[in-house]
CSV table of C-alpha atoms in Angstrom, one decimal:
chain,number,residue,atom,x,y,z
A,20,ASP,CA,-6.4,-10.4,-14.8
A,21,THR,CA,-5.5,-8.6,-11.6
A,22,GLU,CA,-2.0,-7.7,-12.6
A,23,VAL,CA,-0.3,-4.4,-12.4
A,24,THR,CA,3.0,-4.5,-14.3
A,25,GLN,CA,6.0,-2.1,-13.7
A,26,THR,CA,9.1,-1.6,-15.7
A,27,PRO,CA,12.0,-1.6,-15.3
A,28,LYS,CA,12.4,-3.9,-12.3
A,29,HIS,CA,15.7,-2.2,-11.4
A,30,LEU,CA,17.1,1.2,-12.3
A,31,VAL,CA,20.4,2.8,-11.4
A,32,MET,CA,20.8,6.5,-12.3
A,33,GLY,CA,23.1,9.4,-11.7
A,34,MET,CA,21.9,12.6,-10.2
A,35,THR,CA,22.0,14.4,-13.5
A,36,ASN,CA,20.1,11.7,-15.5
A,37,LYS,CA,16.5,11.7,-16.7
A,38,LYS,CA,14.7,8.5,-16.6
A,39,SER,CA,11.1,7.2,-16.4
A,40,LEU,CA,9.2,4.5,-14.6
A,41,LYS,CA,6.3,2.8,-16.3
A,42,CYS,CA,3.2,1.2,-14.9
A,43,GLU,CA,0.4,-0.6,-16.7
A,44,GLN,CA,-2.9,-2.2,-15.7
A,45,HIS,CA,-5.7,-3.7,-17.8
A,46,MET,CA,-8.4,-4.1,-15.1
A,47,GLY,CA,-10.3,-1.1,-16.3
A,48,HIS,CA,-9.5,0.7,-13.1
A,49,ARG,CA,-9.9,4.5,-13.1
A,50,ALA,CA,-7.5,5.3,-10.3
A,51,MET,CA,-3.8,4.9,-10.3
A,52,TYR,CA,-1.2,5.6,-7.7
A,53,TRP,CA,2.6,6.1,-7.1
A,54,TYR,CA,4.1,5.1,-3.8
A,55,LYS,CA,7.6,5.3,-2.5
A,56,GLN,CA,8.8,2.6,-0.1
A,57,LYS,CA,12.0,2.7,1.9
A,58,ALA,CA,13.4,-0.4,3.4
A,59,LYS,CA,11.5,-1.6,6.6
A,60,LYS,CA,9.0,1.2,6.1
A,61,PRO,CA,5.4,1.4,4.8
A,62,PRO,CA,4.6,2.7,1.4
A,63,GLU,CA,4.2,6.5,1.3
A,64,LEU,CA,1.6,7.8,-1.1
A,65,MET,CA,3.1,10.2,-3.7
A,66,PHE,CA,0.5,10.8,-6.4
A,67,VAL,CA,-3.1,9.7,-7.2
A,68,TYR,CA,-4.7,9.9,-10.6
A,69,SER,CA,-8.4,9.6,-11.0
A,70,TYR,CA,-9.9,9.4,-14.5
A,71,GLU,CA,-6.5,10.4,-15.9
A,72,LYS,CA,-6.4,13.6,-13.9
A,73,LEU,CA,-3.9,14.3,-11.1
A,74,SER,CA,-6.0,14.4,-8.0
A,75,ILE,CA,-3.5,14.2,-5.2
A,76,ASN,CA,0.1,15.3,-4.9
A,77,GLU,CA,1.4,14.6,-1.5
A,78,SER,CA,3.9,17.5,-1.6
A,79,VAL,CA,6.3,15.5,-3.7
A,80,PRO,CA,9.4,17.4,-5.0
A,81,SER,CA,9.2,18.6,-8.6
A,82,ARG,CA,12.1,16.3,-9.6
A,83,PHE,CA,9.3,13.6,-9.7
A,84,SER,CA,6.8,14.3,-12.4
A,85,PRO,CA,3.9,11.9,-12.9
A,86,GLU,CA,2.0,11.5,-16.2
A,87,CYS,CA,-1.1,9.5,-17.1
A,88,PRO,CA,-1.3,9.2,-20.9
A,89,ASN,CA,-4.4,7.0,-20.7
A,90,SER,CA,-6.5,5.1,-18.3
A,91,SER,CA,-4.2,2.0,-18.4
A,92,LEU,CA,-0.8,3.7,-18.2
A,93,LEU,CA,1.0,5.7,-15.6
A,94,ASN,CA,4.5,7.1,-15.8
A,95,LEU,CA,6.8,8.7,-13.3
A,96,HIS,CA,9.5,10.9,-14.8
A,97,LEU,CA,12.6,11.4,-12.8
A,98,HIS,CA,15.1,14.2,-13.1
A,99,ALA,CA,17.9,15.5,-11.0
A,100,LEU,CA,17.2,13.0,-8.2
A,101,GLN,CA,19.2,12.8,-4.9
A,102,PRO,CA,20.7,9.7,-3.3
A,103,GLU,CA,18.0,9.8,-0.7
A,104,ASP,CA,15.4,9.2,-3.4
A,105,SER,CA,16.7,5.6,-3.7
A,106,ALA,CA,13.8,3.4,-2.8
A,107,LEU,CA,11.3,0.9,-4.1
A,108,TYR,CA,8.6,2.7,-6.2
A,109,LEU,CA,5.3,1.0,-6.3
A,110,CYS,CA,2.4,1.5,-8.6
A,111,ALA,CA,-1.2,0.6,-7.7
A,112,SER,CA,-4.6,0.8,-9.3
A,113,SER,CA,-8.2,0.6,-8.0
A,114,GLN,CA,-11.7,1.0,-9.4
A,115,VAL,CA,-12.3,4.1,-7.3
A,116,ALA,CA,-9.7,6.4,-5.8
A,117,LEU,CA,-8.7,5.8,-2.2
A,118,THR,CA,-11.8,4.0,-1.0
A,119,ASP,CA,-11.4,0.8,-2.9
A,120,THR,CA,-9.0,-2.1,-2.9
A,121,GLN,CA,-5.7,-1.2,-4.4
A,122,TYR,CA,-3.8,-3.7,-6.6
A,123,PHE,CA,-0.1,-3.3,-6.4
A,124,GLY,CA,2.7,-3.9,-8.9
A,125,PRO,CA,6.0,-5.5,-7.9
A,126,GLY,CA,7.8,-2.2,-7.9
A,127,THR,CA,10.9,-0.6,-9.4
A,128,ARG,CA,14.0,-0.7,-7.3
A,129,LEU,CA,15.7,2.7,-7.9
A,130,THR,CA,19.2,3.5,-6.9
A,131,VAL,CA,20.5,7.0,-7.3
A,132,LEU,CA,24.2,7.4,-7.3
B,15,ALA,CA,0.1,13.7,12.1
B,16,GLN,CA,-0.1,10.0,12.3
B,17,SER,CA,-3.6,8.8,11.3
B,18,VAL,CA,-3.0,5.1,11.8
B,19,SER,CA,-0.9,3.2,14.2
B,20,GLN,CA,0.2,-0.4,14.6
B,21,HIS,CA,1.4,-1.3,18.0
B,22,ASN,CA,3.5,-4.3,17.3
B,23,HIS,CA,6.5,-3.9,15.0
B,24,HIS,CA,7.8,-7.4,15.3
B,25,VAL,CA,5.9,-10.6,16.2
B,26,ILE,CA,7.4,-14.1,16.5
B,27,LEU,CA,5.2,-17.1,17.1
B,28,SER,CA,5.1,-20.8,16.5
B,29,GLU,CA,2.9,-22.6,14.1
B,30,ALA,CA,-0.7,-23.2,15.4
B,31,ALA,CA,-0.5,-20.2,17.7
B,32,SER,CA,-3.1,-17.5,17.5
B,33,LEU,CA,-2.3,-14.2,16.0
B,34,GLU,CA,-3.7,-10.8,16.8
B,35,LEU,CA,-2.3,-7.5,15.3
B,36,GLY,CA,-3.5,-4.2,16.6
B,37,CYS,CA,-4.4,-1.2,14.4
B,38,ASN,CA,-5.8,2.1,15.7
B,39,TYR,CA,-6.8,5.2,13.8
B,40,SER,CA,-7.3,8.7,14.9
B,41,TYR,CA,-10.4,10.1,13.3
B,42,GLY,CA,-14.0,10.3,14.4
B,43,GLY,CA,-15.7,10.4,11.1
B,44,THR,CA,-16.0,8.1,8.1
B,45,VAL,CA,-13.2,5.6,7.6
B,46,ASN,CA,-12.5,2.8,5.2
B,47,LEU,CA,-10.2,0.2,6.7
B,48,PHE,CA,-7.8,-2.3,5.1
B,49,TRP,CA,-5.3,-4.9,6.0
B,50,TYR,CA,-2.7,-5.6,3.3
B,51,VAL,CA,0.0,-8.3,3.4
B,52,GLN,CA,3.4,-8.5,1.8
B,53,TYR,CA,4.8,-12.0,1.6
B,54,PRO,CA,8.6,-12.3,1.1
B,55,GLY,CA,9.3,-11.5,-2.5
B,56,GLN,CA,5.7,-10.8,-3.4
B,57,HIS,CA,3.5,-7.8,-4.2
B,58,LEU,CA,1.4,-6.1,-1.5
B,59,GLN,CA,-2.0,-7.7,-1.6
B,60,LEU,CA,-5.3,-7.1,0.2
B,61,LEU,CA,-6.2,-9.5,3.1
B,62,LEU,CA,-9.5,-7.9,3.9
B,63,LYS,CA,-11.4,-4.5,4.1
B,64,TYR,CA,-14.2,-2.8,6.0
B,65,PHE,CA,-16.4,-0.1,4.6
B,66,SER,CA,-19.7,-0.5,6.4
B,67,GLY,CA,-22.1,-3.2,7.7
B,68,ASP,CA,-21.1,-6.2,9.8
B,69,PRO,CA,-18.0,-5.1,11.8
B,70,LEU,CA,-16.6,-8.6,11.7
B,71,VAL,CA,-14.9,-9.0,8.4
B,72,LYS,CA,-13.5,-12.2,7.0
B,73,GLY,CA,-10.7,-12.2,4.5
B,74,ILE,CA,-8.5,-14.6,2.6
B,75,LYS,CA,-6.4,-17.3,4.2
B,76,GLY,CA,-8.4,-17.6,7.3
B,77,PHE,CA,-7.9,-14.0,8.5
B,78,GLU,CA,-10.6,-11.9,10.1
B,79,ALA,CA,-10.7,-8.4,11.5
B,80,GLU,CA,-13.1,-6.6,13.8
B,81,PHE,CA,-14.0,-3.0,13.5
B,82,ILE,CA,-14.7,-1.5,17.0
B,83,LYS,CA,-15.8,2.1,16.4
B,84,SER,CA,-15.8,3.1,20.1
B,85,LYS,CA,-12.1,2.0,20.3
B,86,PHE,CA,-11.1,3.4,16.9
B,87,SER,CA,-9.6,-0.1,16.2
B,88,PHE,CA,-9.5,-2.6,13.4
B,89,ASN,CA,-7.5,-5.6,14.8
B,90,LEU,CA,-6.5,-8.5,12.6
B,91,ARG,CA,-6.8,-12.1,13.9
B,92,LYS,CA,-6.0,-15.6,12.8
B,93,PRO,CA,-6.8,-18.5,15.2
B,94,SER,CA,-4.0,-20.8,14.0
B,95,VAL,CA,-1.0,-19.5,12.0
B,96,GLN,CA,1.1,-21.4,9.5
B,97,TRP,CA,4.7,-21.0,8.5
B,98,SER,CA,3.4,-19.5,5.2
B,99,ASP,CA,1.9,-16.6,7.2
B,100,THR,CA,5.3,-15.2,7.7
B,101,ALA,CA,5.0,-11.7,6.1
B,102,GLU,CA,4.8,-8.0,6.7
B,103,TYR,CA,1.2,-6.9,7.6
B,104,PHE,CA,0.0,-3.3,7.0
B,105,CYS,CA,-3.1,-1.7,8.3
B,106,ALA,CA,-4.3,1.1,6.1
B,107,VAL,CA,-7.0,3.7,6.5
B,108,THR,CA,-8.9,6.2,4.2
B,109,ILE,CA,-10.0,9.0,6.5
B,110,GLY,CA,-12.9,11.1,5.6
B,111,ASP,CA,-15.2,11.1,2.5
B,112,SER,CA,-14.1,10.9,-1.1
B,113,TRP,CA,-10.7,12.7,-1.1
B,114,GLY,CA,-9.8,12.1,2.5
B,115,LYS,CA,-6.3,11.1,3.5
B,116,PHE,CA,-5.0,7.6,2.8
B,117,GLN,CA,-2.2,6.2,4.9
B,118,PHE,CA,-0.5,2.9,5.8
B,119,GLY,CA,0.4,2.0,9.3
B,120,ALA,CA,4.1,1.3,10.0
B,121,GLY,CA,3.6,-2.4,9.5
B,122,THR,CA,4.2,-5.5,11.6
B,123,GLN,CA,6.7,-8.1,10.6
B,124,VAL,CA,5.3,-11.5,11.6
B,125,VAL,CA,7.6,-14.5,11.7
B,126,VAL,CA,6.1,-17.9,12.2
B,127,THR,CA,8.5,-20.6,13.3
B,128,PRO,CA,7.9,-24.3,12.4
């Protein structure tokens, strides 16, 4: 099973809402990632977790708050987002952080009104 | 600073034509190199990768890439493309050891016409 699942597929939220994105993998990978992808652009790395610890935060605004409850799950908590945060949010996992093949989920399409 | 660059943003070619996509990185030390592909409506997936050893790497679907250290390049090639190769292709690089920087290139949209 090389699948990374993400829920929800689509999310529309207001600027005052609090919502969460969820990502799950059952490949036994110890690294998990969040990316942001705008239309016609490459994915931009946001966060990297390794062995359930936050290892990289690419200067992401605090309105994005990641959480790794266990080695299979990764959440991204959203609060007070701006319209420019509208994008496709991708989750990925790999055996080893950064230097190994990453397996990507289908993404959550987020629209902030 | 841009660590990885892809020269072609858009490529249109006919079936059976040969494809070569350029990728250059700007770092003189240890690198891990990847090509990922995103077919329309599908997840990003790995085409091939280079960590060490033989600089000519073969990947899925008939793709190959050559790591040329002296040119800081990792170009992707396919001798004869098919319509199903229409996709966005991303070069990606991990720069440095362990917790070095990871970055995708800007991507190349490839359209193969029948």
